[in-house]
Coordinates of C-alpha atoms and ligand atoms in Angstrom, one line a residue:
M1 CA 18.2 -23.4 -5.5
E2 CA 16.3 -21.8 -2.6
Y3 CA 12.7 -20.7 -3.0
L4 CA 12.1 -17.0 -3.4
T5 CA 9.0 -16.0 -1.5
V6 CA 6.7 -13.2 -2.7
A7 CA 4.0 -11.6 -0.4
L8 CA 1.1 -9.9 -2.2
A9 CA -1.3 -7.5 -0.6
K10 CA -4.7 -9.2 -0.8
G11 CA -7.3 -7.8 -3.2
R12 CA -7.2 -5.9 -6.5
L13 CA -3.5 -5.2 -6.2
A14 CA -2.7 -8.9 -6.0
T15 CA -4.8 -9.7 -9.1
E16 CA -3.1 -6.9 -11.1
T17 CA 0.4 -7.9 -9.9
L18 CA -0.2 -11.5 -10.9
R19 CA -1.2 -10.3 -14.3
I20 CA 2.1 -8.4 -14.7
L21 CA 4.2 -11.3 -13.4
E22 CA 2.5 -13.6 -15.8
E23 CA 3.3 -11.3 -18.7
I24 CA 7.0 -11.5 -17.8
G25 CA 6.9 -15.3 -17.5
I26 CA 6.4 -15.7 -13.8
T27 CA 3.3 -17.8 -13.3
C28 CA 1.4 -19.5 -10.5
E29 CA -1.4 -21.6 -11.8
E30 CA -2.3 -22.7 -8.3
M31 CA -3.3 -19.2 -7.4
K32 CA -6.0 -18.9 -10.1
D33 CA -8.3 -21.4 -8.3
K34 CA -10.6 -18.9 -6.6
A35 CA -12.3 -21.6 -4.6
S36 CA -9.1 -22.7 -2.9
R37 CA -8.5 -21.9 0.8
K38 CA -4.8 -22.5 0.5
L39 CA -2.6 -19.7 1.9
I40 CA 0.6 -20.4 0.1
F41 CA 1.2 -21.3 -3.6
V42 CA 4.2 -22.8 -5.1
N43 CA 5.8 -22.8 -8.6
E44 CA 8.2 -25.7 -8.4
E45 CA 9.8 -25.1 -11.7
Q46 CA 10.7 -21.5 -11.0
K47 CA 11.3 -22.1 -7.3
L48 CA 8.9 -19.4 -6.3
K49 CA 6.4 -19.2 -3.5
F50 CA 3.5 -16.8 -3.3
F51 CA 1.2 -15.8 -0.5
L52 CA -1.6 -13.3 0.1
A53 CA -1.6 -11.2 3.2
K54 CA -3.4 -8.2 4.6
A55 CA -1.7 -5.2 3.1
N56 CA -0.6 -3.9 6.5
D57 CA 1.2 -7.1 7.2
V58 CA 3.2 -7.3 3.9
P59 CA 6.0 -5.0 5.1
T60 CA 6.3 -7.0 8.3
Y61 CA 6.7 -10.3 6.4
V62 CA 9.4 -8.7 4.2
E63 CA 11.3 -7.0 7.1
Y64 CA 11.6 -10.4 8.9
G65 CA 12.5 -12.2 5.7
A66 CA 9.5 -14.5 5.8
A67 CA 9.0 -13.0 2.3
D68 CA 11.9 -11.9 0.1
I69 CA 9.7 -9.7 -2.0
G70 CA 6.5 -7.8 -1.3
I71 CA 4.1 -5.9 -3.4
V72 CA 2.2 -3.3 -1.5
G73 CA 0.9 0.3 -1.6
K74 CA 3.1 3.2 -0.8
D75 CA 0.5 4.2 1.8
T76 CA 1.2 1.0 3.8
I77 CA 5.0 1.4 3.4
L78 CA 4.9 4.9 4.8
E79 CA 2.5 3.9 7.6
E80 CA 4.3 0.8 8.7
Q81 CA 7.9 2.3 8.7
K82 CA 9.7 -1.1 8.4
H83 CA 13.3 -1.6 7.5
I84 CA 12.9 -2.8 3.9
Y85 CA 14.1 -1.7 0.5
E86 CA 11.6 -0.1 -1.8
V87 CA 12.9 -1.0 -5.2
M88 CA 10.4 0.1 -7.7
D89 CA 7.1 1.8 -8.5
L90 CA 4.8 -0.6 -10.4
G91 CA 2.7 2.2 -11.6
I92 CA -0.5 0.4 -10.7
G93 CA -3.1 1.0 -7.9
C94 CA -2.6 4.8 -8.3
C95 CA -4.5 7.0 -5.9
R96 CA -4.0 10.0 -3.5
M97 CA -3.6 10.4 0.2
C98 CA -5.8 13.3 1.1
V99 CA -7.3 15.3 3.9
A100 CA -11.1 15.2 3.3
G101 CA -14.2 16.4 5.0
P102 CA -17.2 18.6 4.5
E103 CA -16.7 21.9 2.7
H104 CA -17.0 23.9 5.9
A105 CA -14.1 22.1 7.4
K106 CA -11.7 23.9 5.0
A107 CA -11.6 26.9 7.3
L108 CA -10.5 24.8 10.2
L109 CA -7.5 23.7 8.2
Q110 CA -6.5 27.2 7.4
N111 CA -6.6 28.8 10.8
G112 CA -4.7 26.1 12.6
R113 CA -7.5 25.2 15.0
L114 CA -7.3 22.1 17.2
I115 CA -9.3 19.6 15.3
R116 CA -9.9 15.9 15.3
V117 CA -8.6 13.8 12.4
A118 CA -9.9 10.2 11.9
T119 CA -7.7 7.9 9.9
K120 CA -6.4 4.4 9.3
Y121 CA -3.0 6.0 8.9
P122 CA -2.0 7.7 12.2
H123 CA 1.7 8.0 11.3
I124 CA 1.0 9.6 7.9
A125 CA -1.6 11.9 9.5
K126 CA 0.8 12.9 12.4
D127 CA 3.6 13.6 10.0
Y128 CA 1.5 15.7 7.8
F129 CA -0.2 17.8 10.5
F130 CA 2.6 18.1 13.0
N131 CA 5.7 18.2 10.8
K132 CA 4.5 19.8 7.6
K133 CA 1.5 22.0 8.6
H134 CA 2.6 22.6 12.2
Q135 CA -1.0 22.2 13.3
T136 CA -1.8 20.5 16.5
V137 CA -4.6 17.9 16.0
E138 CA -6.1 15.0 17.8
I139 CA -5.6 11.8 15.7
I140 CA -8.3 9.2 16.1
K141 CA -7.4 5.7 14.7
L142 CA -10.1 3.8 12.8
N143 CA -9.9 0.6 10.9
G144 CA -12.2 1.2 7.9
S145 CA -15.1 3.2 6.5
I146 CA -13.3 6.3 7.6
E147 CA -15.7 8.6 5.7
L148 CA -18.2 7.9 8.5
A149 CA -16.3 9.9 11.0
P150 CA -17.1 13.4 9.9
I151 CA -20.7 12.4 9.1
V152 CA -21.4 11.1 12.6
G153 CA -19.4 13.8 14.4
L154 CA -16.4 11.7 15.5
A155 CA -13.9 14.0 13.7
E156 CA -13.9 17.2 11.7
V157 CA -11.7 15.7 8.9
I158 CA -10.2 12.5 7.8
V159 CA -6.9 11.4 6.3
D160 CA -7.6 8.7 3.8
I161 CA -7.0 7.3 0.3
V162 CA -9.0 8.7 -2.6
E163 CA -9.1 6.8 -5.8
T164 CA -12.1 7.7 -7.9
G165 CA -13.6 10.1 -5.3
S166 CA -17.0 8.4 -5.4
T167 CA -17.0 7.4 -1.7
L168 CA -16.4 11.1 -0.7
R169 CA -19.0 12.4 -3.3
E170 CA -21.7 9.9 -2.3
N171 CA -21.3 11.0 1.4
G172 CA -21.2 14.8 0.9
L173 CA -17.5 15.1 1.5
M174 CA -14.7 16.5 -0.6
V175 CA -10.9 16.6 -0.9
L176 CA -9.7 19.5 1.2
E177 CA -5.9 19.0 0.9
E178 CA -3.8 16.6 -1.0
I179 CA -0.9 15.0 0.9
Y180 CA 0.8 12.9 -1.8
P181 CA 0.2 10.6 -4.8
L182 CA 0.4 6.8 -4.1
S183 CA 0.9 3.6 -6.1
A184 CA 2.0 0.0 -5.6
R185 CA 5.6 -0.6 -4.9
M186 CA 7.9 -3.6 -4.9
V187 CA 9.7 -4.0 -1.6
V188 CA 12.6 -6.4 -0.8
N189 CA 14.1 -7.8 2.4
Q190 CA 17.5 -6.2 3.1
V191 CA 19.4 -9.5 3.4
S192 CA 17.6 -11.2 0.5
M193 CA 18.7 -8.2 -1.7
K194 CA 22.3 -9.3 -1.1
I195 CA 22.0 -13.1 -1.0
E196 CA 19.5 -13.4 -3.9
H197 CA 20.6 -10.3 -5.8
E198 CA 20.7 -11.9 -9.2
R199 CA 17.3 -13.5 -9.2
I200 CA 15.7 -10.4 -7.6
A201 CA 17.4 -8.1 -10.0
Q202 CA 16.1 -10.2 -12.9
I203 CA 12.5 -9.9 -11.6
I204 CA 12.9 -6.1 -11.2
E205 CA 14.4 -5.8 -14.7
G206 CA 11.6 -7.9 -16.2
V207 CA 8.9 -5.7 -14.6
R208 CA 10.8 -2.6 -15.7
K209 CA 10.9 -3.8 -19.3
W210 CA 7.3 -4.6 -19.1
K211 CA 6.5 -1.1 -17.8
G212 CA 8.6 0.4 -20.6
G213 CA 6.6 -1.6 -23.2
E214 CA 3.3 -0.6 -21.6
T215 CA 3.8 3.1 -21.7
Ligands
LIG1 C1 -10.7 2.9 0.4 C2 -10.5 4.2 1.1 C3 -11.8 5.0 0.7 C4 -12.1 4.4 -0.7 C5 -11.7 5.4 -1.7 O1 -11.5 2.1 1.2 O2 -10.4 4.1 2.5 O3 -12.8 4.7 1.6 O4 -11.4 3.2 -0.8 O5 -12.0 5.0 -3.0 P1 -12.8 5.9 -4.0 O6 -12.2 7.2 -4.0 O7 -12.7 5.2 -5.4 O8 -14.3 5.9 -3.6 P2 -11.6 0.5 1.1 O9 -12.5 0.2 0.0 O10 -10.2 0.0 1.0 O11 -12.2 0.1 2.4 P3 -12.2 0.6 3.9 O12 -13.2 1.8 4.0 O13 -12.6 -0.5 4.7 O14 -10.8 1.1 4.2

């Protein structure tokens, strides 16, 4: 039997995903050793391999088949636009993609002015402003701490993820428009879906049953 390889987006999502997998009998003891610097973890018995990657890279690993399965946020899937199958919503890591900024920026969104939008998600921001709102904007790509942009005058608004809303609140910003809700998804390589259909379907079914029992 070939190994099935699972790519997990580093961080909270990976921890939560491993907990779910463990509940459906898929374990990887090696991964629990926090001190380890290993990048890839193997469960010999179940013929599974796991690795942690930067969220943005997970769709790439899955598209090229370096991972058969990936667990990653819907935000990353929409932004990366890779040829992969999105097979299920795990219902974890729930948050919202929003346009945010200071209260006075609300008016700029209503009268279609040319504004600057800072974001880690240029595709999502472009699609929202150009295709849905038909508002011409300048997109400024940043890599983190996006909330800084309107504070220091780099942009009028931001497009970013809002989970609890505390980052916005603590920086005098607010949600101005909601783009869409987000959560973690399971994605699958298009070839693996055919070749390893039975094993992948079993995992999907296991998680689906677990979700059913949870809710
Ligand atoms: C994300 C996001 C917001 C924050 C939202 O940033 O970009 O900054 O979390 O969470 P909240 O609504 O619960 O405050 P992340 O922590 O991933 O780091 P980043 O700023 O480097 O992107």
